[in-house]
Amino acid sequence: MSLCLQARQLACERDDRWLFQGLDLDIRSGEIVRIEGPNGSGKTSLLKILSGQLSDYQGELFWNGAAMKDVREHFLANLLYLGHAPGIKTGLSPLENLAWYQALSGTSSNDKDSEEQCLDALESVGLAGFEEVPAGQLSAGQQRRVALARLKLTPRALWVLDEPFTAIDRHGVAALEKQLVDHAKAGGCVLVTTHHALTASPLLRHIALG
Amino acid sequence: MWAFIHKLGSPKWFYGISAKLQPWFWVAAALLIVTGSLWGLAFAPADYQQGNSFRIIYVHVPAAFLAQSIFIAMAVSGLVFMVWKIKVADMAAAVMAPLGAAMTFVALFSGAVWGVPTWGTWWMWDARLTSMLILLFLYLGVIALRGAFTSRDSASRAASVLAMVGVINIPIIKYSVNWWYTLHQPASFTLTSRPAMPTEMWLPLVMMVLGFYSFFIALTLMRTRSEILRREANKRWVQDLVKDQVEEAR
Amino acid sequence: MHSSLHSSSQQGPSEQGSSHRSDISQQISAVPLREYKGGLLIAVKATLVRDLTLLLRRRGEVLNPLVFFALVITLFPIAISPDPELLAVIAPGLLWVAALLAALLSLDSLFRSDYDDGSLEQLLLAPQPLAALSLAKVAVHWLLTGLPLALMAPILGIMLALPAGSYGVLALSLALGTASLSLIGAIGAALTVGLARGGVLLSLLVLPLYIPVLIFGAGAVQAAILGDGVGAHLAILGALLAASLMLAPWAIAASLRISING
């Protein structure tokens, strides 16, 4: 079973300015695709289009060969998107935050097992001992790590990550980079924008915008 | 069907066809409004109850009709824009909103002026006037929402959604305001619900209503055309058009 | 369209990916593609719990509309007259208008913090229907705003010399009516959540749409005072609620998608 996300003649116009035009993309299992371009070149817009958030584009999207609008549910069930903002509620503890995300993926948060999974995921991002601390008391980098814990907690084939390295320390960057490569090696696929220099890898390829 | 809709949706095609249609509506509007108002103001008989002051009906009723119709037209354009992504529909909706608000204001103002001889006051919480006032607020909301967004695409879609929500609510609002009014003022005199008018009275009224509609269509076509030019200013066909006109002028 | 798709997929940068595709194919089972399993109830329940927890931790946000309600009611006798007979006449309308404004006041924060911290994006990307998830958020808003306002109104009714026999109807009409207000108001909140200063605009959009609810809500209390049947009023309030329940979630979902686009 392999996955593929394809775009044909993708074009996005924001207020009379073409961000990009005639873009053809094939993103398949086992790839890390890095979207590059200067600020304002439409990287975030492209990620939002490819993750099904923006409907304001021309061209067509295909998920495993079927038109996106017909298989949207299946696509969303296999997508993990992390945006600029980490999506972490400062009023809730990391554990409660993850429990909600777990429930959105269809797992009941009452299970003993699912709590175990949340704890594991938090431990994997180096937040053991912070499970019950309100997320508002964590640093920006730690909040980002809570969001990154979702990569382990809710396994999805397609990761769409918008600047995931923001506010993460050097050690964390190395771990995350390894996680991306492992995911691709395991047959998953990663779409990422970052200003951080990624270590060269045969799995990595670049798409330049602007 | 599909091809037709998309043809209609092309700003260039719309720009061409509207140029041909527009003069007809202007002529119809001018003829109907001039004849209707002369007939209504000078020749129609005076009302047995209200005397000459009833003649304000020839402005009030067409304006009130138009105020409601424009909102519906705006919501339909919004729906067309949202479903088929036809930009011309949104441009039309954008130019209709201020026009509808203006018509609502005319209806309100003429109602208030009419109130002076009829009720002896500028304002009564009459069911019709109250609904009209709420309609004005609905228009102002749509206009304000469109203006509040920095991205035009979002502004268009937000205004479309609000117009559709509004159009579902208009009958509910009208019904509840009528109900509220009858509850509080059971037997009072409303402006336009009256025994049958003689033909000489309502025929000019029909002409005025039709004239107002023609005026609205002509004005919407005209303003949509300038909106098209404004939004498509960097498109090839608009630049060619401008070049041609500049050369013609030489 | 489809036939050209496969041929073109062989060109360009994807070729370098194909060289290793064979050796990873055995491992692909490590990240299986999931089928959408539903789990709507779980997601809705988790969203309810999450929003309730959040609001109960920030009690101020729950209490503010109630204090506002009491304050506004205090202003009227001061501005108009402390005469109980006069107050009794205008009490139903005053209580309803003040409760409506208090409910409106709290609307702006309905989606605001979710928008700011990025969890709204995540809500939009959940495989469950957005309309259902946003309905859960609106339900929490009503539980912690509309319902407390309805329960508090009779106490303020005493202070306005509201005639006996209408207290139950007041609370009931407010409980029913504020549910519609939360639903309709959420459309406005969703439309303005992306705007930096959406607060005043929100009131401008939403207040005209509140008028039918206000008419039948205040009408119910007045009918109770006059000793008329209140069944019709409450039935219409119920019908308005049913209509809002059916239509508003779709409008809220559409509006949220617009707002997230910026």
XYZ file of C-alpha atoms in Angstrom:
722
model
C 0.000 0.000 0.000
C 1.557 3.234 -1.027
C 0.274 6.743 -1.001
C 0.512 9.517 -3.440
C -0.594 13.087 -3.459
C -0.623 14.738 -6.841
C -1.296 18.227 -8.025
C -1.897 19.196 -11.625
C -1.555 22.730 -12.953
C -1.950 24.149 -9.499
C -2.241 27.921 -9.381
C -3.039 30.240 -6.564
C -3.961 33.880 -6.919
C -4.222 36.036 -3.842
C -5.678 39.459 -4.539
C -4.497 39.888 -8.123
C -1.057 38.405 -7.515
C -0.137 34.938 -8.696
C 1.699 33.145 -5.905
C 2.427 30.272 -8.239
C 1.083 28.989 -11.527
C 1.129 25.726 -13.437
C 2.611 23.752 -10.579
C 2.729 19.954 -11.061
C 3.571 17.905 -8.021
C 3.899 14.221 -7.251
C 4.500 13.348 -3.667
C 4.866 9.670 -2.902
C 5.647 7.235 -0.142
C 9.162 7.439 1.165
C 9.807 11.042 0.306
C 10.620 14.152 2.241
C 9.622 17.096 0.121
C 10.899 20.454 1.153
C 9.133 23.509 -0.215
C 11.550 26.385 -0.603
C 11.228 30.007 -1.465
C 11.646 33.496 -0.099
C 9.160 35.006 2.340
C 5.822 35.666 0.700
C 6.401 33.203 -2.126
C 3.351 31.186 -1.098
C 4.901 28.306 0.828
C 2.271 28.375 3.536
C -0.521 28.820 0.996
C 0.760 25.819 -0.943
C 0.860 23.691 2.201
C -2.641 24.837 3.078
C -3.888 23.934 -0.377
C -2.159 20.553 -0.280
C -3.611 19.864 3.154
C -7.102 20.687 1.978
C -7.612 23.898 3.959
C -7.662 26.444 1.165
C -10.267 25.897 -1.496
C -9.297 29.037 -3.320
C -7.027 27.663 -6.028
C -7.077 26.542 -9.633
C -5.932 23.156 -10.842
C -6.619 19.735 -9.474
C -5.557 17.606 -6.557
C -5.504 13.824 -6.507
C -5.163 11.540 -3.533
C -4.093 8.033 -4.525
C -5.355 8.683 -8.028
C -8.832 9.863 -7.045
C -9.994 13.458 -7.183
C -9.495 15.060 -3.792
C -13.046 16.255 -3.342
C -14.326 12.670 -3.601
C -11.931 11.211 -1.039
C -11.554 14.111 1.350
C -12.449 12.087 4.436
C -9.938 9.380 3.633
C -7.316 12.006 2.940
C -7.948 13.841 6.215
C -7.847 10.566 8.141
C -4.290 10.099 6.882
C -3.054 13.639 7.242
C -1.236 15.296 10.072
C -0.804 19.032 9.653
C 1.197 21.284 11.947
C 0.864 24.965 11.177
C 2.682 28.100 12.276
C 0.749 28.149 15.528
C 1.205 24.962 17.527
C -2.509 24.444 18.214
C -1.903 23.967 21.908
C -4.363 25.330 24.451
C -2.472 27.193 27.151
C -5.274 26.569 29.630
C -4.943 22.805 29.360
C -2.142 20.501 30.387
C -0.081 18.754 27.675
C -1.879 15.541 28.521
C -5.324 17.119 28.067
C -4.208 18.751 24.838
C -3.087 15.441 23.409
C -6.230 13.680 24.622
C -8.315 16.018 22.480
C -6.203 15.350 19.403
C -6.447 11.663 20.092
C -10.224 11.917 20.277
C -10.328 13.832 16.972
C -8.591 10.866 15.418
C -11.347 8.626 16.709
C -9.817 7.123 19.837
C -11.711 7.470 23.074
C -9.736 9.396 25.678
C -11.212 7.394 28.531
C -9.177 4.327 27.747
C -6.306 3.481 30.039
C -4.337 2.567 26.918
C -4.866 5.890 25.276
C -3.588 7.769 28.316
C -0.562 5.489 28.262
C -0.034 6.445 24.620
C -0.227 10.146 25.411
C 2.346 9.733 28.195
C 4.627 7.805 25.839
C 4.309 10.460 23.178
C 5.151 13.227 25.652
C 8.135 11.264 26.895
C 9.384 10.839 23.339
C 9.568 14.617 22.915
C 11.349 15.052 26.222
C 8.421 16.320 28.224
C 8.223 13.570 30.834
C 7.346 15.206 34.118
C 5.473 18.077 32.437
C 2.312 16.102 31.713
C 0.100 17.931 34.187
C 1.667 21.398 34.037
C -0.633 23.928 32.328
C 0.745 24.446 28.830
C 0.728 28.208 29.449
C 3.619 27.735 31.877
C 5.735 25.935 29.279
C 8.194 27.732 27.026
C 7.451 28.287 23.357
C 9.790 25.461 22.461
C 8.128 23.110 24.924
C 4.691 23.983 23.554
C 5.966 23.226 20.077
C 7.192 19.878 21.402
C 3.723 19.089 22.717
C 2.433 19.637 19.194
C 5.226 17.470 17.789
C 4.227 14.687 20.173
C 1.234 14.209 17.902
C 3.552 12.785 15.243
C 4.049 9.787 17.487
C 0.647 9.783 19.145
C -1.559 9.679 16.069
C 0.340 7.867 13.316
C -0.541 9.262 9.927
C 1.019 8.526 6.600
C 1.243 12.095 5.312
C 2.853 14.791 7.419
C 2.490 18.402 6.364
C 4.711 20.534 8.552
C 4.930 24.307 8.287
C 8.148 25.479 9.947
C 8.228 22.648 12.486
C 11.696 23.575 13.762
C 10.606 26.979 15.082
C 11.631 27.509 18.721
C 13.097 23.999 19.003
C 16.592 23.658 20.486
C 19.503 22.031 18.640
C 19.045 18.692 20.269
C 15.372 18.664 19.431
C 16.087 19.664 15.836
C 18.346 16.656 15.363
C 15.758 14.335 16.881
C 12.966 15.744 14.727
C 15.093 15.493 11.611
C 15.753 11.861 12.372
C 12.050 11.349 12.964
C 11.256 12.757 9.517
C 13.779 10.457 7.839
C 12.500 7.439 9.765
C 8.958 8.263 8.773
C 9.925 8.453 5.114
C 11.923 5.243 5.356
C 8.908 3.518 6.831
C 6.899 4.479 3.767
C 5.368 7.646 5.058
C 5.773 10.968 3.397
C 6.664 14.406 4.653
C 5.991 17.837 3.210
C 7.908 20.489 5.019
C 8.855 24.142 4.879
C 11.756 25.336 6.955
C 14.479 27.934 6.988
C 16.637 25.426 8.784
C 19.237 23.546 6.700
C 18.218 19.903 6.469
C 20.892 17.225 6.312
C 21.144 15.845 2.795
C 19.431 12.507 2.359
C 18.518 10.429 -0.685
C 14.906 10.712 0.436
C 14.936 14.491 0.427
C 13.895 16.537 -2.539
C 13.243 20.202 -3.061
C 10.555 22.223 -4.703
C 11.338 25.872 -5.229
C 8.684 28.565 -5.337
C 8.931 32.195 -6.312
C -25.874 24.256 -19.205
C -22.398 24.030 -17.714
C -20.816 25.753 -20.686
C -23.424 28.478 -20.554
C -22.816 29.153 -16.880
C -19.118 29.424 -17.443
C -19.586 31.673 -20.409
C -21.785 33.866 -18.259
C -19.105 33.749 -15.630
C -16.396 35.106 -17.873
C -15.951 38.788 -17.039
C -14.983 39.526 -20.628
C -18.169 38.021 -22.038
C -20.269 39.771 -19.419
C -18.542 43.048 -20.194
C -19.502 42.709 -23.841
C -23.103 41.595 -23.406
C -23.819 44.157 -20.695
C -22.680 46.930 -23.017
C -25.427 45.870 -25.434
C -28.134 45.448 -22.784
C -27.441 48.506 -20.706
C -28.883 51.217 -23.042
C -32.221 49.414 -23.290
C -32.661 49.402 -19.554
C -31.693 53.060 -19.270
C -34.261 54.002 -21.916
C -36.952 51.864 -20.291
C -36.175 53.337 -16.879
C -36.307 56.906 -18.140
C -39.565 56.411 -20.058
C -41.337 54.570 -17.262
C -40.225 56.847 -14.458
C -40.984 60.071 -16.325
C -44.418 58.903 -17.499
C -45.260 57.250 -14.182
C -44.342 60.231 -12.051
C -46.065 62.774 -14.311
C -49.203 60.677 -14.375
C -49.053 59.843 -10.687
C -48.241 63.309 -9.438
C -50.276 65.450 -11.817
C -53.138 63.433 -13.278
C -54.086 60.626 -10.907
C -57.052 61.552 -8.683
C -56.432 62.592 -5.081
C -57.115 60.076 -2.365
C -60.537 60.393 -0.673
C -58.920 60.025 2.747
C -55.397 61.372 2.497
C -55.784 63.933 -0.250
C -52.664 64.699 -2.232
C -50.225 63.419 0.363
C -50.880 59.857 -0.773
C -48.866 60.619 -3.928
C -45.672 59.850 -2.053
C -46.703 56.237 -2.619
C -45.220 56.563 -6.094
C -41.769 56.758 -4.548
C -42.254 54.842 -1.345
C -43.670 51.609 -2.716
C -41.231 51.128 -5.622
C -38.301 51.897 -3.309
C -39.577 49.426 -0.708
C -40.077 46.723 -3.387
C -36.591 47.289 -4.692
C -35.031 47.335 -1.225
C -36.262 43.791 -0.616
C -35.639 42.500 -4.135
C -32.054 43.734 -4.145
C -31.300 41.821 -0.974
C -32.658 38.654 -2.564
C -30.700 39.335 -5.763
C -27.596 39.885 -3.671
C -28.050 36.587 -1.819
C -28.671 34.709 -5.083
C -25.498 36.233 -6.556
C -23.678 35.181 -3.405
C -24.944 31.631 -3.796
C -23.909 31.526 -7.459
C -20.487 32.825 -6.479
C -20.043 30.284 -3.698
C -21.270 27.281 -5.682
C -19.830 27.931 -9.133
C -17.037 30.328 -8.160
C -18.248 32.829 -10.730
C -16.524 36.088 -9.974
C -18.922 38.267 -11.935
C -21.687 37.210 -9.548
C -19.652 38.481 -6.639
C -18.869 41.738 -8.411
C -22.578 42.235 -8.993
C -23.323 41.443 -5.346
C -20.697 43.941 -4.268
C -22.215 46.787 -6.271
C -25.781 45.841 -5.322
C -25.256 46.246 -1.576
C -24.866 50.052 -1.452
C -27.656 50.402 -3.994
C -29.975 48.293 -1.838
C -29.047 50.245 1.254
C -29.784 53.494 -0.600
C -33.187 52.192 -1.728
C -33.978 51.103 1.818
C -33.075 54.559 3.005
C -35.307 56.153 0.346
C -38.172 53.916 1.429
C -37.621 54.842 5.077
C -37.292 58.538 4.369
C -40.366 58.679 2.139
C -42.243 56.708 4.799
C -41.226 59.224 7.434
C -42.249 62.162 5.236
C -45.548 60.450 4.550
C -46.003 60.007 8.294
C -46.194 63.752 8.864
C -49.593 64.349 7.199
C -50.913 60.877 8.040
C -49.891 60.325 11.650
C -48.761 63.824 12.532
C -45.271 62.565 13.374
C -42.060 61.753 11.542
C -41.728 58.303 12.953
C -44.172 55.616 14.008
C -43.159 52.082 14.910
C -45.265 50.837 12.079
C -44.642 47.207 11.089
C -43.596 48.115 7.574
C -41.229 50.882 8.607
C -39.732 48.754 11.381
C -38.985 45.862 9.029
C -37.498 48.345 6.600
C -35.248 49.733 9.338
C -34.030 46.242 10.208
C -33.398 45.597 6.522
C -31.231 48.723 6.450
C -29.176 47.311 9.321
C -28.803 44.016 7.451
C -27.494 45.888 4.415
C -25.089 47.905 6.540
C -23.824 44.669 8.106
C -23.086 43.120 4.695
C -21.327 46.277 3.513
C -19.304 46.577 6.719
C -18.292 42.914 6.651
C -17.099 43.158 3.066
C -15.057 46.201 3.954
C -13.495 44.649 7.035
C -11.456 41.941 5.313
C -8.043 42.704 3.861
C -8.203 39.781 1.442
C -10.806 40.324 -1.236
C -11.485 36.628 -1.743
C -12.369 36.185 1.905
C -14.405 39.389 1.907
C -16.449 38.153 -1.046
C -17.183 34.809 0.498
C -17.955 36.204 3.937
C -20.358 38.746 2.444
C -22.013 35.963 0.415
C -22.563 33.818 3.482
C -23.969 36.751 5.433
C -26.300 37.702 2.572
C -27.614 34.134 2.429
C -28.097 33.993 6.197
C -29.865 37.347 5.968
C -32.182 36.309 3.175
C -33.336 33.276 5.159
C -34.031 35.578 8.076
C -35.864 38.340 6.219
C -39.211 36.493 6.027
C -38.875 35.436 9.654
C -38.132 39.001 10.686
C -41.022 40.361 8.621
C -43.429 37.813 10.046
C -42.380 38.402 13.636
C -42.442 42.179 13.290
C -45.959 42.025 11.839
C -47.004 39.791 14.693
C -45.427 42.134 17.231
C -47.145 45.122 15.658
C -50.621 43.648 15.590
C -50.181 42.631 19.204
C -49.354 46.134 20.338
C -51.516 48.219 17.994
C -54.479 46.078 17.087
C -56.584 48.545 15.086
C -54.512 51.214 13.473
C -54.036 52.673 10.090
C -51.172 51.303 8.004
C -49.777 53.206 5.099
C -50.440 50.980 2.148
C -52.831 48.189 3.071
C -56.051 49.835 1.957
C -59.133 49.157 -0.062
C -58.676 48.578 -3.764
C -57.324 51.565 -5.652
C -58.933 52.816 -8.820
C -57.076 52.022 -12.021
C -55.906 55.599 -12.572
C -54.119 55.345 -9.241
C -52.407 51.991 -9.475
C -51.428 52.005 -13.141
C -48.883 54.791 -12.641
C -47.730 52.902 -9.555
C -47.037 49.797 -11.635
C -45.147 51.952 -14.112
C -43.068 53.439 -11.340
C -42.265 50.000 -9.918
C -41.186 48.729 -13.343
C -39.231 51.925 -13.922
C -37.386 51.527 -10.634
C -36.527 47.920 -11.508
C -35.182 48.941 -14.925
C -33.170 51.681 -13.257
C -31.759 49.162 -10.795
C -30.783 46.717 -13.549
C -29.200 49.437 -15.663
C -27.268 50.847 -12.740
C -26.124 47.395 -11.612
C -24.907 46.582 -15.121
C -23.057 49.860 -15.294
C -21.421 49.548 -11.908
C -20.580 45.866 -12.416
C -18.809 46.861 -15.622
C -16.603 49.337 -13.813
C -16.020 46.789 -11.047
C -14.900 44.286 -13.712
C -12.426 46.796 -15.117
C -11.140 47.577 -11.643
C -10.633 43.970 -10.620
C -9.361 42.720 -13.962
C -7.113 45.710 -14.593
C -4.019 43.541 -14.983
C -5.686 41.053 -17.349
C -4.707 40.985 -20.985
C -8.131 41.717 -22.443
C -8.645 44.823 -20.296
C -5.260 46.195 -21.249
C -6.012 45.564 -24.922
C -9.349 47.287 -24.510
C -7.724 50.338 -22.970
C -5.103 50.412 -25.724
C -7.791 50.317 -28.407
C -9.742 53.118 -26.793
C -6.667 55.263 -26.437
C -5.894 54.752 -30.128
C -9.454 55.570 -31.100
C -9.256 58.788 -29.171
C -6.214 59.901 -31.139
C -7.404 13.803 -17.554
C -6.654 10.651 -15.608
C -4.659 8.930 -18.323
C -2.314 11.859 -18.702
C -1.870 11.907 -14.981
C 0.034 8.656 -14.792
C 2.322 9.381 -17.680
C 3.224 12.790 -16.346
C 3.886 11.388 -12.912
C 6.964 9.704 -14.346
C 8.588 12.965 -15.287
C 10.370 15.489 -13.261
C 11.623 15.287 -9.762
C 9.563 12.259 -8.778
C 11.988 10.048 -10.702
C 14.661 10.310 -8.088
C 12.101 9.053 -5.610
C 11.339 5.969 -7.687
C 14.858 4.590 -7.343
C 14.355 3.698 -3.713
C 10.705 2.873 -3.920
C 11.349 -0.852 -4.370
C 13.429 -1.255 -1.255
C 10.978 0.502 1.003
C 7.927 -1.324 -0.230
C 8.337 -4.093 2.329
C 8.384 -1.616 5.183
C 5.416 0.363 4.046
C 3.099 -1.464 6.404
C 4.724 0.505 9.227
C 2.514 3.472 8.337
C -0.680 1.915 7.071
C -3.245 4.107 5.407
C -6.212 4.459 7.691
C -9.831 4.304 6.758
C -12.001 7.033 8.198
C -13.632 5.227 11.098
C -16.149 7.843 12.126
C -15.722 8.396 15.818
C -17.931 11.466 15.574
C -19.393 10.974 19.027
C -15.975 10.582 20.594
C -14.737 13.741 18.907
C -17.834 15.739 19.831
C -17.671 14.572 23.427
C -13.966 15.370 23.674
C -14.600 18.845 22.263
C -17.387 19.416 24.792
C -15.134 18.299 27.653
C -12.236 20.390 26.384
C -14.217 23.608 26.051
C -16.002 23.116 29.350
C -12.690 22.514 31.129
C -11.148 25.573 29.517
C -14.007 27.881 30.428
C -14.381 26.541 33.934
C -10.700 27.244 34.493
C -11.188 30.841 33.425
C -14.198 31.575 35.599
C -13.975 35.279 34.910
C -15.108 34.718 31.351
C -18.149 32.832 32.579
C -18.995 35.360 35.277
C -18.494 38.534 33.216
C -21.715 38.251 31.182
C -23.689 37.593 34.365
C -22.243 40.635 36.106
C -22.881 42.672 32.956
C -26.505 41.498 32.957
C -26.999 42.574 36.577
C -25.267 45.897 35.957
C -27.359 46.819 32.950
C -30.517 45.955 34.853
C -29.326 48.249 37.660
C -28.940 51.127 35.217
C -32.572 51.220 34.146
C -34.289 52.131 37.432
C -31.588 54.762 37.905
C -32.058 56.198 34.422
C -35.846 55.917 34.214
C -37.579 55.790 37.566
C -37.600 53.622 40.680
C -41.412 53.474 40.521
C -42.326 49.744 40.800
C -45.474 50.151 38.714
C -43.601 51.640 35.794
C -40.779 49.111 36.141
C -43.246 46.222 36.175
C -44.548 47.325 32.769
C -41.160 47.501 31.097
C -39.462 44.678 33.025
C -40.020 41.859 30.446
C -38.433 43.878 27.669
C -35.594 45.168 29.833
C -34.703 41.719 31.100
C -34.747 40.275 27.614
C -32.715 43.058 26.025
C -30.135 43.002 28.818
C -29.789 39.209 28.648
C -29.460 39.394 24.862
C -26.677 41.960 25.118
C -24.923 39.926 27.792
C -25.019 36.845 25.566
C -23.720 38.944 22.671
C -20.834 40.219 24.787
C -19.416 36.749 25.281
C -19.707 35.703 21.631
C -16.512 37.307 20.421
C -14.391 34.889 22.455
C -16.218 31.827 21.116
C -13.661 31.013 18.399
C -11.077 33.706 19.119
C -8.610 31.758 21.253
C -8.860 28.713 19.001
C -8.065 30.945 16.059
C -5.114 32.563 17.802
C -3.429 29.385 18.996
C -3.963 27.385 15.823
C -6.355 24.785 17.170
C -9.080 26.076 14.865
C -6.997 24.911 11.893
C -6.766 21.519 13.525
C -10.512 21.455 14.124
C -11.052 22.163 10.429
C -8.726 19.323 9.474
C -10.428 16.731 11.646
C -12.040 14.083 9.459
C -15.311 14.553 11.333
C -17.809 17.067 9.934
C -16.916 20.565 11.072
C -20.583 21.467 11.529
C -20.939 18.858 14.278
C -17.751 19.897 16.048
C -18.672 23.572 15.973
C -22.108 22.647 17.294
C -20.335 21.183 20.325
C -18.549 24.493 20.873
C -21.809 26.412 20.597
C -23.441 24.027 23.062
C -20.740 24.831 25.611
C -21.271 28.539 25.006
C -24.972 28.166 25.730
C -24.400 25.979 28.791
C -22.070 28.529 30.363
C -23.731 31.742 29.144
C -27.348 31.354 28.067
C -28.403 28.911 30.734
C -26.871 30.850 33.673
C -28.445 34.049 32.313
C -31.827 32.330 32.191
C -31.432 31.074 35.749
C -30.344 34.470 36.997
C -33.087 36.462 35.267
C -35.841 35.734 37.846
C -33.709 37.265 40.613
C -33.309 40.445 38.592
C -37.023 40.180 37.809
C -37.775 40.592 41.519
C -35.670 43.750 41.548
C -37.689 45.138 38.635
C -40.984 44.272 40.341
C -41.849 41.774 37.622
C -45.427 40.605 38.361
C -45.774 37.185 39.956
C -46.632 34.283 37.715
C -44.238 35.196 34.949
C -40.970 34.103 36.537
C -41.033 30.562 35.236
C -41.894 31.735 31.743
C -39.077 34.296 31.895
C -36.490 31.644 32.716
C -37.887 29.159 30.220
C -38.160 31.657 27.374
C -34.615 32.840 28.022
C -33.272 29.296 28.157
C -34.931 28.477 24.822
C -34.179 31.823 23.235
C -30.525 32.106 24.234
C -29.885 28.743 22.571
C -31.010 30.262 19.261
C -29.000 33.396 20.053
C -25.847 31.322 20.609
C -26.361 29.493 17.322
C -27.082 32.595 15.231
C -24.406 34.580 17.027
C -21.830 31.881 16.350
C -22.248 32.547 12.611
C -21.259 36.159 13.211
C -18.428 35.114 15.526
C -17.139 32.697 12.893
C -17.300 35.368 10.187
C -15.388 37.935 12.250
C -12.883 35.704 14.056
C -10.142 36.442 11.540
C -10.546 40.197 11.883
C -8.387 42.058 14.349
C -11.220 44.230 15.649
C -14.268 42.121 15.015
C -16.130 42.923 18.225
C -18.311 45.870 17.194
C -18.803 44.500 13.711
C -20.020 41.254 15.262
C -22.820 43.117 17.067
C -23.753 44.938 13.888
C -24.055 41.647 11.987
C -25.841 39.687 14.640
C -28.281 42.063 16.366
C -30.707 42.417 13.415
C -30.893 38.625 13.230
C -31.754 38.486 16.941
C -34.962 40.455 16.542
C -37.406 37.551 15.984
C -36.101 35.770 19.077
C -36.417 38.979 21.076
C -39.990 39.561 19.905
C -41.229 36.126 20.874
C -39.121 35.875 24.016
C -40.219 39.173 25.495
C -43.708 38.499 24.120
C -43.909 35.264 26.086
C -43.177 37.045 29.363
C -45.687 39.785 28.571
C -48.333 37.228 27.698
C -47.686 35.477 31.010
C -48.182 38.761 32.879
C -51.444 39.441 31.041
C -52.571 35.911 31.822
C -52.727 34.903 28.153
C -51.517 31.539 27.021
C -47.782 31.392 26.505
C -47.867 28.134 24.550
C -47.775 29.831 21.148
C -44.802 32.008 22.064
C -42.817 29.152 23.479
C -43.713 26.962 20.507
C -42.428 29.604 18.099
C -39.249 30.017 20.168
C -38.861 26.243 19.921
C -39.415 26.376 16.174
C -36.800 29.130 15.820
C -34.403 26.987 17.827
C -35.093 23.949 15.650
C -34.517 25.973 12.491
C -31.291 27.450 13.880
C -30.124 23.997 14.926
C -30.634 22.714 11.413
C -29.180 25.606 9.452
C -26.710 27.482 11.656
C -24.064 24.722 11.989
C -23.553 24.684 8.206
C -23.252 28.448 8.075
C -20.831 28.381 11.031
C -18.691 25.734 9.335
C -18.628 27.648 6.040
C -17.769 30.868 7.851
C -14.940 29.265 9.805
C -13.436 27.967 6.570
C -13.568 31.484 5.136
C -12.003 33.028 8.230
C -9.148 30.548 8.349
C -8.184 31.596 4.823
C -7.440 35.074 6.174
